[in-house]
Tab-separated table of C-alpha atoms in Angstrom:
chain	number	residue	atom	x	y	z
A	1	UNK	CA	-2.357	29.410	25.139
A	2	UNK	CA	-3.494	26.963	22.341
A	3	UNK	CA	-2.678	23.373	22.770
A	4	UNK	CA	-1.207	21.123	20.084
A	5	UNK	CA	-1.730	17.953	18.079
A	6	UNK	CA	0.761	14.933	18.279
A	7	UNK	CA	0.992	12.427	15.727
A	8	UNK	CA	2.081	9.160	17.263
A	9	UNK	CA	3.731	6.256	15.607
A	10	UNK	CA	2.216	3.034	16.976
A	11	UNK	CA	4.215	-0.023	16.724
A	12	UNK	CA	3.497	-2.577	13.447
A	13	UNK	CA	3.819	-5.555	15.763
A	14	UNK	CA	6.419	-5.274	18.268
A	15	UNK	CA	5.890	-2.905	21.054
A	16	UNK	CA	9.488	-2.630	21.794
A	17	UNK	CA	10.035	-0.845	18.351
A	18	UNK	CA	8.663	2.364	19.759
A	19	UNK	CA	10.773	4.521	22.304
A	20	UNK	CA	10.133	6.414	25.610
A	21	UNK	CA	9.104	9.391	23.783
A	22	UNK	CA	5.451	7.633	22.958
A	23	UNK	CA	5.153	6.617	26.212
A	24	UNK	CA	5.527	10.127	27.709
A	25	UNK	CA	3.177	11.480	24.956
A	26	UNK	CA	0.420	9.047	25.932
A	27	UNK	CA	0.778	9.723	29.894
A	28	UNK	CA	0.765	13.592	28.983
A	29	UNK	CA	-1.733	13.834	26.478
A	30	UNK	CA	-5.071	15.507	27.520
A	31	UNK	CA	-6.974	13.872	24.737
A	32	UNK	CA	-6.084	10.464	23.064
A	33	UNK	CA	-7.742	10.054	19.624
A	34	UNK	CA	-7.286	6.465	18.644
A	35	UNK	CA	-8.890	4.055	15.797
A	36	UNK	CA	-9.677	1.214	18.157
A	37	UNK	CA	-9.937	2.081	22.307
A	38	UNK	CA	-9.315	-1.733	22.675
A	39	UNK	CA	-5.929	-1.657	20.991
A	40	UNK	CA	-5.029	1.869	22.752
A	41	UNK	CA	-5.411	0.012	25.974
A	42	UNK	CA	-3.500	-3.074	24.844
A	43	UNK	CA	-0.728	-0.683	23.618
A	44	UNK	CA	-0.829	1.217	27.084
A	45	UNK	CA	-0.414	-2.327	28.830
A	46	UNK	CA	2.275	-3.520	26.559
A	47	UNK	CA	4.082	-0.236	27.059
A	48	UNK	CA	3.270	-0.148	30.635
A	49	UNK	CA	2.225	3.450	30.524
A	50	UNK	CA	-0.656	4.645	32.543
A	51	UNK	CA	-2.799	7.667	30.965
A	52	UNK	CA	-5.310	10.017	32.581
A	53	UNK	CA	-6.262	11.700	29.472
A	54	UNK	CA	-9.885	11.662	27.824
A	55	UNK	CA	-10.146	8.628	24.995
A	56	UNK	CA	-12.159	9.272	21.781
A	57	UNK	CA	-12.212	7.023	18.731
A	58	UNK	CA	-11.349	8.605	15.556
A	59	UNK	CA	-11.707	6.386	12.636
A	60	UNK	CA	-13.073	7.041	9.001
A	61	UNK	CA	-16.757	6.876	10.086
A	62	UNK	CA	-16.337	9.396	12.806
A	63	UNK	CA	-13.674	11.682	11.983
A	64	UNK	CA	-15.474	14.215	10.442
A	65	UNK	CA	-18.128	14.330	13.375
A	66	UNK	CA	-15.180	14.520	15.819
A	67	UNK	CA	-13.123	17.388	14.103
A	68	UNK	CA	-14.887	20.455	15.679
A	69	UNK	CA	-14.626	19.094	19.251
A	70	UNK	CA	-10.806	18.076	18.761
A	71	UNK	CA	-10.073	21.499	17.492
A	72	UNK	CA	-11.908	23.122	20.265
A	73	UNK	CA	-9.884	21.113	22.691
A	74	UNK	CA	-6.533	22.140	21.271
A	75	UNK	CA	-7.955	25.869	21.128
A	76	UNK	CA	-8.364	25.588	24.735
A	77	UNK	CA	-5.005	24.901	25.610
A	78	UNK	CA	-5.187	21.029	25.328
A	79	UNK	CA	-2.762	18.574	23.843
A	80	UNK	CA	-4.459	15.893	21.689
A	81	UNK	CA	-2.363	12.737	20.987
A	82	UNK	CA	-3.558	11.149	17.640
A	83	UNK	CA	-2.444	7.055	17.233
A	84	UNK	CA	-3.513	4.507	14.741
A	85	UNK	CA	-3.809	0.837	15.072
A	86	UNK	CA	-0.249	0.631	13.754
A	87	UNK	CA	2.302	2.855	11.886
A	88	UNK	CA	2.100	6.568	11.517
A	89	UNK	CA	-1.345	8.488	11.330
A	90	UNK	CA	-2.426	9.907	8.029
A	91	UNK	CA	-0.643	7.152	6.060
A	92	UNK	CA	-3.666	5.263	4.473
A	93	UNK	CA	-5.077	5.801	7.949
A	94	UNK	CA	-7.176	8.531	9.857
A	95	UNK	CA	-5.301	11.479	10.380
A	96	UNK	CA	-5.162	13.866	7.201
A	97	UNK	CA	-8.378	15.464	8.355
A	98	UNK	CA	-7.613	16.302	11.850
A	99	UNK	CA	-3.884	17.523	10.954
A	100	UNK	CA	-5.590	19.902	7.855
A	101	UNK	CA	-8.184	20.975	10.476
A	102	UNK	CA	-5.480	21.872	13.219
A	103	UNK	CA	-3.320	23.600	10.424
A	104	UNK	CA	-6.072	25.917	9.411
A	105	UNK	CA	-6.813	26.826	12.867
A	106	UNK	CA	-3.185	27.982	13.479
A	107	UNK	CA	-2.633	24.997	15.854
A	108	UNK	CA	0.777	23.629	16.401
A	109	UNK	CA	1.296	19.895	14.644
A	110	UNK	CA	4.276	18.034	15.679
A	111	UNK	CA	5.083	14.157	15.976
A	112	UNK	CA	6.727	11.435	17.589
A	113	UNK	CA	8.069	9.350	14.622
A	114	UNK	CA	7.456	5.602	14.731
A	115	UNK	CA	7.335	2.600	12.481
A	116	UNK	CA	5.948	2.419	8.883
A	117	UNK	CA	5.025	-0.463	7.105
A	118	UNK	CA	5.703	1.495	3.924
A	119	UNK	CA	9.490	2.095	4.360
A	120	UNK	CA	9.780	-1.106	6.392
A	121	UNK	CA	8.688	-3.231	3.562
A	122	UNK	CA	10.715	-1.071	0.988
A	123	UNK	CA	13.649	-1.591	2.937
A	124	UNK	CA	13.567	-5.308	3.269
A	125	UNK	CA	12.468	-5.912	-0.283
A	126	UNK	CA	15.895	-5.844	-1.871
A	127	UNK	CA	14.065	-3.658	-4.623
A	128	UNK	CA	15.610	-0.044	-5.602
A	129	UNK	CA	14.508	2.189	-2.738
A	130	UNK	CA	16.361	5.439	-3.705
A	131	UNK	CA	13.165	6.843	-5.323
A	132	UNK	CA	9.674	5.169	-4.598
A	133	UNK	CA	5.982	6.161	-4.814
A	134	UNK	CA	3.498	4.872	-2.226
A	135	UNK	CA	0.214	3.974	-3.858
A	136	UNK	CA	-2.213	3.297	-0.711
A	137	UNK	CA	-4.713	0.791	-0.893
A	138	UNK	CA	-5.672	-0.564	-4.397
A	139	UNK	CA	-9.017	0.354	-5.618
A	140	UNK	CA	-11.614	-2.794	-5.338
A	141	UNK	CA	-12.886	-2.123	-8.699
A	142	UNK	CA	-10.638	-0.953	-11.479
A	143	UNK	CA	-7.496	-2.318	-10.305
A	144	UNK	CA	-6.579	-2.972	-13.813
A	145	UNK	CA	-7.053	0.715	-14.912
A	146	UNK	CA	-5.029	1.784	-11.682
A	147	UNK	CA	-2.082	-0.672	-12.866
A	148	UNK	CA	-2.237	0.856	-16.444
A	149	UNK	CA	-1.762	4.349	-15.114
A	150	UNK	CA	1.599	3.217	-13.518
A	151	UNK	CA	2.610	1.057	-16.589
A	152	UNK	CA	5.633	3.747	-17.276
A	153	UNK	CA	6.287	4.400	-13.653
A	154	UNK	CA	9.918	4.099	-12.903
A	155	UNK	CA	10.109	4.310	-9.395
A	156	UNK	CA	9.556	1.200	-6.916
A	157	UNK	CA	5.970	1.187	-6.097
A	158	UNK	CA	4.566	0.164	-2.710
A	159	UNK	CA	0.782	-0.756	-2.011
A	160	UNK	CA	-1.505	-1.920	0.920
A	161	UNK	CA	-3.722	-4.828	0.038
A	162	UNK	CA	-5.908	-7.001	2.122
A	163	UNK	CA	-5.214	-10.748	2.431
A	164	UNK	CA	-8.283	-11.867	0.630
A	165	UNK	CA	-7.691	-9.892	-2.436
A	166	UNK	CA	-4.256	-10.057	-2.789
A	167	UNK	CA	-4.314	-12.951	-5.425
A	168	UNK	CA	-6.716	-11.091	-7.752
A	169	UNK	CA	-4.551	-7.843	-7.372
A	170	UNK	CA	-1.347	-9.798	-8.206
A	171	UNK	CA	-2.908	-11.544	-11.069
A	172	UNK	CA	-4.333	-8.053	-12.084
A	173	UNK	CA	-0.812	-6.358	-11.872
A	174	UNK	CA	0.824	-9.303	-13.757
A	175	UNK	CA	-1.886	-8.909	-16.469
A	176	UNK	CA	-0.721	-5.273	-16.640
A	177	UNK	CA	2.726	-4.652	-15.648
A	178	UNK	CA	4.017	-8.114	-16.888
A	179	UNK	CA	4.452	-11.479	-15.281
A	180	UNK	CA	8.220	-11.183	-14.962
A	181	UNK	CA	8.276	-7.807	-13.247
A	182	UNK	CA	9.815	-8.183	-9.803
A	183	UNK	CA	7.871	-7.661	-6.948
A	184	UNK	CA	8.059	-8.623	-3.115
A	185	UNK	CA	4.972	-9.476	-0.649
A	186	UNK	CA	5.667	-8.478	3.044
A	187	UNK	CA	3.047	-10.234	5.264
A	188	UNK	CA	2.750	-9.687	9.230
A	189	UNK	CA	5.734	-7.192	9.325
A	190	UNK	CA	7.761	-7.260	12.382
A	191	UNK	CA	5.109	-9.767	14.128
A	192	UNK	CA	5.992	-13.330	15.067
A	193	UNK	CA	4.725	-14.993	11.685
A	194	UNK	CA	6.454	-12.434	9.671
A	195	UNK	CA	7.177	-13.209	5.807
A	196	UNK	CA	8.889	-11.865	3.014
A	197	UNK	CA	8.155	-13.475	-0.462
A	198	UNK	CA	10.110	-12.438	-3.288
A	199	UNK	CA	9.568	-13.400	-7.005
A	200	UNK	CA	7.734	-11.957	-9.994
A	201	UNK	CA	4.261	-10.918	-10.338
A	202	UNK	CA	3.308	-14.171	-12.155
A	203	UNK	CA	4.744	-16.345	-9.469
A	204	UNK	CA	3.541	-14.202	-6.511
A	205	UNK	CA	0.020	-14.647	-7.891
A	206	UNK	CA	0.407	-18.283	-8.163
A	207	UNK	CA	1.823	-18.658	-4.738
A	208	UNK	CA	-1.014	-16.205	-3.129
A	209	UNK	CA	-3.701	-18.231	-5.012
A	210	UNK	CA	-3.441	-20.739	-2.157
A	211	UNK	CA	-4.538	-18.344	0.225
A	212	UNK	CA	-2.625	-15.485	2.486
A	213	UNK	CA	-3.243	-14.047	6.117
A	214	UNK	CA	-2.324	-11.109	7.789
A	215	UNK	CA	-1.613	-7.492	7.099
A	216	UNK	CA	-0.185	-7.195	3.543
A	217	UNK	CA	2.318	-4.584	1.829
A	218	UNK	CA	3.252	-5.049	-1.898
A	219	UNK	CA	6.097	-3.965	-3.050
A	220	UNK	CA	6.579	-3.742	-7.011
A	221	UNK	CA	9.664	-2.852	-9.216
A	222	UNK	CA	9.324	0.102	-11.280
A	223	UNK	CA	9.151	0.064	-15.116
A	224	UNK	CA	12.380	-0.718	-16.730
A	225	UNK	CA	14.299	2.117	-18.679
A	226	UNK	CA	13.929	1.854	-22.253
A	227	UNK	CA	12.397	-0.661	-24.388
A	228	UNK	CA	11.978	-4.041	-23.147
A	229	UNK	CA	14.086	-6.814	-24.983
A	230	UNK	CA	11.857	-9.641	-25.964
A	231	UNK	CA	11.887	-12.073	-28.692
A	232	UNK	CA	8.944	-12.109	-31.182
A	233	UNK	CA	7.809	-15.415	-29.649
A	234	UNK	CA	7.728	-13.819	-26.306
A	235	UNK	CA	6.094	-10.878	-27.429
A	236	UNK	CA	3.498	-12.832	-29.138
A	237	UNK	CA	2.922	-14.815	-25.909
A	238	UNK	CA	2.513	-11.441	-24.082
A	239	UNK	CA	-0.418	-10.457	-26.164
A	240	UNK	CA	-1.979	-13.920	-25.933
A	241	UNK	CA	-1.870	-13.446	-22.130
A	242	UNK	CA	-3.616	-10.222	-22.486
A	243	UNK	CA	-6.590	-11.666	-24.682
A	244	UNK	CA	-6.790	-14.639	-22.402
A	245	UNK	CA	-7.431	-12.208	-19.752
A	246	UNK	CA	-10.256	-10.957	-21.788
A	247	UNK	CA	-8.532	-8.066	-24.022
A	248	UNK	CA	-9.646	-7.677	-27.877
A	249	UNK	CA	-6.482	-8.173	-29.981
A	250	UNK	CA	-6.193	-4.539	-30.573
A	251	UNK	CA	-6.297	-3.670	-26.883
A	252	UNK	CA	-3.947	-6.315	-26.243
A	253	UNK	CA	-1.319	-5.300	-28.492
A	254	UNK	CA	-1.676	-1.554	-27.224
A	255	UNK	CA	-1.326	-2.916	-23.690
A	256	UNK	CA	2.040	-4.776	-24.797
A	257	UNK	CA	3.317	-1.814	-26.774
A	258	UNK	CA	2.917	0.394	-23.645
A	259	UNK	CA	4.413	-1.927	-21.270
A	260	UNK	CA	7.586	-2.603	-23.512
A	261	UNK	CA	8.054	0.538	-25.203
A	262	UNK	CA	8.560	-1.025	-28.686
A	263	UNK	CA	7.007	0.223	-31.762
A	264	UNK	CA	3.328	-1.115	-32.550
A	265	UNK	CA	4.653	-2.708	-35.954
A	266	UNK	CA	7.235	-4.845	-34.028
A	267	UNK	CA	4.522	-6.283	-31.739
A	268	UNK	CA	2.103	-6.671	-34.461
A	269	UNK	CA	4.487	-8.661	-36.897
A	270	UNK	CA	5.411	-10.811	-33.811
A	271	UNK	CA	1.642	-11.694	-33.465
A	272	UNK	CA	1.332	-12.290	-37.068
A	273	UNK	CA	4.350	-14.413	-37.117
A	274	UNK	CA	3.177	-16.467	-34.455
A	275	UNK	CA	0.146	-17.457	-36.093
A	276	UNK	CA	0.186	-21.128	-37.431
A	277	UNK	CA	0.524	-21.538	-41.384
A	278	UNK	CA	-2.735	-22.312	-43.272
A	279	UNK	CA	-3.037	-26.255	-43.992
A	280	UNK	CA	-1.757	-27.022	-47.454
A	281	UNK	CA	-3.691	-29.123	-49.824
A	282	UNK	CA	-2.573	-32.201	-51.007
């Protein structure tokens, strides 16, 4: 009789956020696959649960090599419990490859639902959450390209980012999506030093420049419906900000057109009108 794969949602910070089902799953599992064995043992200690199953590491550097052994264990009738350091497996954490392998092998996949930084940040952000998209970790290179692809995304967007790259990421987001786009930085969710900072991308970039620590989840409002209502002076200032960030005049105007939904001629005329008049000869 085939075993099964159980995905266990680990607490983000407070052990009390998970219920008795995870405790039971940890106690009953034949194999416990985890990102970090030290964190697993700490979690077991916090939850006051004793497990007798075999413990194996399962993180991005070893997950491919671990798949055959874990699938073989489930095919032999064993239950494999997969937990990550925090939150639900597979959500920007190891897990997808094992789920896919289990599904392909005809093995049952189930879960013990638990906390998720994505939905927790979205819920406390105060931004629209009836529709949203999760973009995972921002790329280390090409962030502006990634944000450009999301210029017209109407849904609220959720990202993960490391604390030492947050300031640059916010600055890039402000340059592409607009300084005044509403956003929320959620830091250390559910933990002792939890902090939720709301503002605009521009103000948050300035705040983060002083240095930020902890686990970060970034929530950004979607693109406004219809053309953005800006004065000619404000449009010219948007183009100037793009140029200051290194864009050519042509590319800067194109970026503002895409961001605002306004005709190119309107933005171009605003830039021309903002030019100082030539000096007069006396």
